[in-house]
Short mmCIF file of C-alpha atoms in Angstrom, two decimals:
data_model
loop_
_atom_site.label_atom_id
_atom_site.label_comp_id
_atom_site.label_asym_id
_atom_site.label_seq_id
_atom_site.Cartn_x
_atom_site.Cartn_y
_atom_site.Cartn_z
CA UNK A 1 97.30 68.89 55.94
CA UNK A 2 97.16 72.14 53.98
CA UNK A 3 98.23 75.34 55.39
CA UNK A 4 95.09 76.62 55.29
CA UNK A 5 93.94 74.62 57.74
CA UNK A 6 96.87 74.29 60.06
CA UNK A 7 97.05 76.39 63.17
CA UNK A 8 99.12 79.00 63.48
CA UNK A 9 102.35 78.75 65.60
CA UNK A 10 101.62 80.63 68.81
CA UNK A 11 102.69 84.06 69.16
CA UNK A 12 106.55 84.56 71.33
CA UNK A 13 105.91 86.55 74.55
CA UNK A 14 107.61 89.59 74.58
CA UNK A 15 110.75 90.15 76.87
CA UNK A 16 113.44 87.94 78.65
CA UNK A 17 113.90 85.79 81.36
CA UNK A 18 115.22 87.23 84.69
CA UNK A 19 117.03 85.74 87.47
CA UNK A 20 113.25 85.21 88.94
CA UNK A 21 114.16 86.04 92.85
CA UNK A 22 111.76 86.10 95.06
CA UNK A 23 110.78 86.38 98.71
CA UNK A 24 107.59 86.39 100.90
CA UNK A 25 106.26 89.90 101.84
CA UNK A 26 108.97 91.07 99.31
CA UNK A 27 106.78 93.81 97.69
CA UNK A 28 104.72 94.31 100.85
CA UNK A 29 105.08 98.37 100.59
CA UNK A 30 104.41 98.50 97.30
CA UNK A 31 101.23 96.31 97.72
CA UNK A 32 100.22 98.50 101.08
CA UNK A 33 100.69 101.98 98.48
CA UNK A 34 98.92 100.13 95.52
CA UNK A 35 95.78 99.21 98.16
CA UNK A 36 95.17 102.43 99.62
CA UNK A 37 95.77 104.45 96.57
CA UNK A 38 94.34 102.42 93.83
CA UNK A 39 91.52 100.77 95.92
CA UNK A 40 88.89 103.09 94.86
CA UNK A 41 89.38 102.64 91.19
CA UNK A 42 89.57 98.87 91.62
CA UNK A 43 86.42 99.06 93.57
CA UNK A 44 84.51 100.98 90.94
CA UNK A 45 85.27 98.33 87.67
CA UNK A 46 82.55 96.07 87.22
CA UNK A 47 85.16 93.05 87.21
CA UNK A 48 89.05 94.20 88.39
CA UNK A 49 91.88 92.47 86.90
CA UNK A 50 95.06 93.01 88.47
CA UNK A 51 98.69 91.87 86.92
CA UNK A 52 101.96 90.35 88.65
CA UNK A 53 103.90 90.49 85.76
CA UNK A 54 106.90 88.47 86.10
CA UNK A 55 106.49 87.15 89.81
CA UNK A 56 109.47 85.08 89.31
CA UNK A 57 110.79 81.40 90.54
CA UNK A 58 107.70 80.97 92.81
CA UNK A 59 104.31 82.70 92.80
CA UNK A 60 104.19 84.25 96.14
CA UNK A 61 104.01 87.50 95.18
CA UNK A 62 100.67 86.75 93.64
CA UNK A 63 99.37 85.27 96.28
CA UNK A 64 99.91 88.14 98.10
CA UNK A 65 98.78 90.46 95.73
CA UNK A 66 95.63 88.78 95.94
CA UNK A 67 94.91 88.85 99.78
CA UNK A 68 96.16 92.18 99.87
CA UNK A 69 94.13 93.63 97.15
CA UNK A 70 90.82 91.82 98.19
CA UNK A 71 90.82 94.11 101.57
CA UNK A 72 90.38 97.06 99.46
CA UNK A 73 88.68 95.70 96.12
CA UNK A 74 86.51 91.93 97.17
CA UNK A 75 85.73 91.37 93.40
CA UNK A 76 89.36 91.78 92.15
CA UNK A 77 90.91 89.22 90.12
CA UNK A 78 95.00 88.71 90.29
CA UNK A 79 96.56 86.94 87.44
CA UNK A 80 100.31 86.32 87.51
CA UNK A 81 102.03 86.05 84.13
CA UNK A 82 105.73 85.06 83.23
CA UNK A 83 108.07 84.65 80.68
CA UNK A 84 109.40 81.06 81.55
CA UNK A 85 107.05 78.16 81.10
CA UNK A 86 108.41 76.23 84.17
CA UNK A 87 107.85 79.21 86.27
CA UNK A 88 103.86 78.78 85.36
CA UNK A 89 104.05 75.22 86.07
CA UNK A 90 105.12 75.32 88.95
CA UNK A 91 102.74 77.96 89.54
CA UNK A 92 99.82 76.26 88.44
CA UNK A 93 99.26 74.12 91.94
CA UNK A 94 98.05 77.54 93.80
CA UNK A 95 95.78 78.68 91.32
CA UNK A 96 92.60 79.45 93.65
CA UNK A 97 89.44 81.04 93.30
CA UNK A 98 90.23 84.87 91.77
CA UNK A 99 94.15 83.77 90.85
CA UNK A 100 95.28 82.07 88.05
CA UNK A 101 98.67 81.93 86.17
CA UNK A 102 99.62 82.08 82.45
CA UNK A 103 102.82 82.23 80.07
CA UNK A 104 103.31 85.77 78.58
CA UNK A 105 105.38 88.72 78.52
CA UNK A 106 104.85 92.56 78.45
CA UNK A 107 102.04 91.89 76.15
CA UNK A 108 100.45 90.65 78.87
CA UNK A 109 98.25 87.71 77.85
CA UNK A 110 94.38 88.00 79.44
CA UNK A 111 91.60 85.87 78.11
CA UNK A 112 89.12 87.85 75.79
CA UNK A 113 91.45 90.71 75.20
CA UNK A 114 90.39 91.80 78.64
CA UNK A 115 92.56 95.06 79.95
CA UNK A 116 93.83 94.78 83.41
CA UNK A 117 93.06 97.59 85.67
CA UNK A 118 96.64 96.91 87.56
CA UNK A 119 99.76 95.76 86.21
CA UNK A 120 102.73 95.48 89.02
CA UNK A 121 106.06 95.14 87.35
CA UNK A 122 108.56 94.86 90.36
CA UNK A 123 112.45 94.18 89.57
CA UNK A 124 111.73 92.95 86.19
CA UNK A 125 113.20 96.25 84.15
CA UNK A 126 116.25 95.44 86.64
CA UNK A 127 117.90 93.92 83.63
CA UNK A 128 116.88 95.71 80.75
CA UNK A 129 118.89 98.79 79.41
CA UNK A 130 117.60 102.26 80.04
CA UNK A 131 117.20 102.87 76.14
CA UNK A 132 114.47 99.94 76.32
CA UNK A 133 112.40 101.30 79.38
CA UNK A 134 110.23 104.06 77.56
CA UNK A 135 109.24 101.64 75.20
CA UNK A 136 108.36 98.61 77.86
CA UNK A 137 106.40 101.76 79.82
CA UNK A 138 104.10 102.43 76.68
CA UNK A 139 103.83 98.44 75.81
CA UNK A 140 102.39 97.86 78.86
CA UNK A 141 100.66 101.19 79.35
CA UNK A 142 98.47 100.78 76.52
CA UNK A 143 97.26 97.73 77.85
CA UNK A 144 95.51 99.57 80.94
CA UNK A 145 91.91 99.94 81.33
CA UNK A 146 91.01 103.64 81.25
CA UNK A 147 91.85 104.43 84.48
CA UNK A 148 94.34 101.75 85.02
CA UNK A 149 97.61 101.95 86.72
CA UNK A 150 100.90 100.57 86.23
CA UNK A 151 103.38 100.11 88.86
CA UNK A 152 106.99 99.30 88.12
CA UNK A 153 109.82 99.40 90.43
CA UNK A 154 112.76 97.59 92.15
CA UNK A 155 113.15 96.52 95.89
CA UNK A 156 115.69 94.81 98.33
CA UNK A 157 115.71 91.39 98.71
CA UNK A 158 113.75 91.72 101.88
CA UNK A 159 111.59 94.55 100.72
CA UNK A 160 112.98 97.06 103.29
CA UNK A 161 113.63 99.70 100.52
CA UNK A 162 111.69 99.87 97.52
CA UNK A 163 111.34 103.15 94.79
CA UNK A 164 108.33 102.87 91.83
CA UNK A 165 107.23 104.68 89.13
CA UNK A 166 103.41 104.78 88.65
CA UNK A 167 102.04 105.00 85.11
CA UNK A 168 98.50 105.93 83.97
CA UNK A 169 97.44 105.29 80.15
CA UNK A 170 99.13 108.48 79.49
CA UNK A 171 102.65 107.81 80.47
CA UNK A 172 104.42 108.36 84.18
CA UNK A 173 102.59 110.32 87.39
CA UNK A 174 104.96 109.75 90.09
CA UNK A 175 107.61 108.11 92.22
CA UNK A 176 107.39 106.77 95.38
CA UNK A 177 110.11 106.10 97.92
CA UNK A 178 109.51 103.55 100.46
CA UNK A 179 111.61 101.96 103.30
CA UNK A 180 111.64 100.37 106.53
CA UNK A 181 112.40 103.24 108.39
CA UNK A 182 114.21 101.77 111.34
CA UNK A 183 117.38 100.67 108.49
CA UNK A 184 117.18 104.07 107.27
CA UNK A 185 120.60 105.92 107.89
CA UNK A 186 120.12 108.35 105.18
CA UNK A 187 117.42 108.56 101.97
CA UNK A 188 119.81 108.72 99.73
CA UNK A 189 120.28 104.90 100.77
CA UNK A 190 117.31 104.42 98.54
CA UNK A 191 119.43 105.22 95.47
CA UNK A 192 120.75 101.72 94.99
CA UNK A 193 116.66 100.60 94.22
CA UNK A 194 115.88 103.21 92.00
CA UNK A 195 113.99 101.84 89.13
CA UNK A 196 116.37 101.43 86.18
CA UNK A 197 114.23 104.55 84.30
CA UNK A 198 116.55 106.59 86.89
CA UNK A 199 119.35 104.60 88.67
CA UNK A 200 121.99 105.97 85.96
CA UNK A 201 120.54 109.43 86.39
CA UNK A 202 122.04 109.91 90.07
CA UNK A 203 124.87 112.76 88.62
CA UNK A 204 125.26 115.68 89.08
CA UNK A 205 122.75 117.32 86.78
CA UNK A 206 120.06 115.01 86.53
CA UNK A 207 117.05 116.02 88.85
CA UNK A 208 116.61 112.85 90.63
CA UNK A 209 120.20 113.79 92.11
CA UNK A 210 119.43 117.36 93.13
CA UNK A 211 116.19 115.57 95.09
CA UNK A 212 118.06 113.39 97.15
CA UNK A 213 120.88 115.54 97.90
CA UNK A 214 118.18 117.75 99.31
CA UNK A 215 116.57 114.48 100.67
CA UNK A 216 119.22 114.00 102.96
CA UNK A 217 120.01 117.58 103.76
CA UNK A 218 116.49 117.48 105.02
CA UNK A 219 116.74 114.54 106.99
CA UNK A 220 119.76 115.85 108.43
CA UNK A 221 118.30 119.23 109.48
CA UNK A 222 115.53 117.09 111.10
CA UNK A 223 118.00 114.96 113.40
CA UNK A 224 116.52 116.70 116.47
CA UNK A 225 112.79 115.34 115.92
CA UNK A 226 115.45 111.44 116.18
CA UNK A 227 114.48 111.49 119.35
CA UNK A 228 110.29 110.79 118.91
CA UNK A 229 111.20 108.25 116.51
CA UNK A 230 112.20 107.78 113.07
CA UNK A 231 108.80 107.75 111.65
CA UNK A 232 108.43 111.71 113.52
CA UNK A 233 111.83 112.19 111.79
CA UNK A 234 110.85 111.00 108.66
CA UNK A 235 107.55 113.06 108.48
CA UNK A 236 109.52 116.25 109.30
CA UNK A 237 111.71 115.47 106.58
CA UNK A 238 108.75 114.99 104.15
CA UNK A 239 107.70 118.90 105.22
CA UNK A 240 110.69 120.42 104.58
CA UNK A 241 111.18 118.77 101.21
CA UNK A 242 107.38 120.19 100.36
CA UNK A 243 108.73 123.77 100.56
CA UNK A 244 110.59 122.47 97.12
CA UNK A 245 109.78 119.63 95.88
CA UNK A 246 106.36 118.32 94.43
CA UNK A 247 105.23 116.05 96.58
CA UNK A 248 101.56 114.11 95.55
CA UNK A 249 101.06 112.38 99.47
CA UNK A 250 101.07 113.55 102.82
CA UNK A 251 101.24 112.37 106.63
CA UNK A 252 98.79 109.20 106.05
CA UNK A 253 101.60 108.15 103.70
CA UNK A 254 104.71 109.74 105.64
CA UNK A 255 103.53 107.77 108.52
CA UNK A 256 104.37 104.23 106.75
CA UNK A 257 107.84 105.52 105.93
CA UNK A 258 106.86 106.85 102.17
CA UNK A 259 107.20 109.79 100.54
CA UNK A 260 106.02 110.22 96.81
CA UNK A 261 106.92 112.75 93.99
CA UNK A 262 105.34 114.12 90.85
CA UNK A 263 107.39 112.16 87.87
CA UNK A 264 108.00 115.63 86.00
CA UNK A 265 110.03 117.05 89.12
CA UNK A 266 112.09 113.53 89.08
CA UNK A 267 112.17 113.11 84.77
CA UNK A 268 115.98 112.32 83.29
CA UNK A 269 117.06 115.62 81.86
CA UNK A 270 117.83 115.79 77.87
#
């Protein structure tokens, strides 16, 4: 056969395998924040396409994703992609009507070049050096539909703690800190799951460090509201941290034990 007519050799995804653990209800806050505050903008595309990139050893995170998304957004699709091709195969049995599962990487793989109005990247960076995150950011965010959103982040085993960035086509909006409010001794307990963007960047100097030393001043100051719950605690905290800090939620978001910032106030220094 000549090599004009041979096939070419298919294209390497991009990226590296990770450990690929994985739990049921793992990402459950993030998909809760991604449902109310990307619902409307999944709602209005003609035909929604949302990514699990990287779901891991087994696919329920997709299949979560799914149910969860189709509350806010009936017509959205969920497609799960990853790295190793056993992960897909085993994958492959709960493939249902709106989910599928293919072998890829950040350059995220979709059938007819189609660009995904969602892509959830949570603990995949994880591994990765910080030097290598801007570029994985503006891989993926370049694959967004026009008002797409990219979520990338890192949780607990358990998802009871959990801090994303969320990307538009034009780079980082905000972070989001969410926990299980009831484990909560201090928000600065959050630190360990900052996504890896930031998790170096808790010095002295950097911003993100200056936001959850006042973080827990706040929460300490607000010890007397303890007594109504953590959740009133927690929402108290939230207000005194407005007076400073610029926060993009409010009280419907407080209430689920969240509390989100504007990415510039958070951004590495230098």
């Amino acid at each position: 056969m000549s090599s004009r007519s041979a096939a070419p050799p298919p294209r390497r995804p991009v990226g590296t395998v990770t450990r690929g653990t994985t739990n049921p209800n793992r990402l459950r806050r993030m998909d809760r924040w991604i449902a109310a505050t990307h619902g409307p903008a999944l709602r209005r595309a003609q035909a929604p396409v949302a990514v699990d990139l990287g779901y891991g050893a087994a696919p329920w995170t997709a299949v979560e994703l799914l149910a969860r998304l189709r509350e806010a957004a009936p017509r959205v699709r969920v497609v799960g992609i990853e790295i190793e091709p056993a992960r897909v195969a085993g994958a492959k049995p709960y493939e249902r009507e709106g989910l599928c599962f293919r072998h890829g990487g950040f350059e995220v793989p979709l059938e007819g070049g189609v660009r995904p109005a969602l892509i959830r990247a949570a603990n995949v960076l994880r591994q990765y050096d910080e030097e290598q995150v801007a570029a994985v950011w503006e891989r993926l965010c370049a694959r967004l539909a026009p008002d797409g959103l990219l979520v990338e982040g890192t949780c607990d085993e358990i998802g009871r703690r959990h801090v994303w960035v969320a990307l538009g086509p034009e780079g980082a909006r905000t972070v989001t800190f969410a926990t299980r409010l009831g484990s909560l001794e201090r928000p600065s307990d959050l630190a360990e799951r900052l996504p890896k963007a930031l998790i170096h960047r808790n010095v002295p100097g950097e911003p993100v460090h200056a936001f959850l030393r006042d973080f827990d001043r706040a929460w300490a100051a607000a010890a007397p509201y303890a007594s109504y719950g953590a959740r009133q605690r927690w929402i108290r905290t939230a207000r005194a941290l407005a007076a400073d800090w610029p926060l993009a939620d409010g009280p419907r978001r407080w209430r689920q034990g969240e509390l989100t910032v504007r990415w510039e106030a958070l951004r590495p220094a230098g």
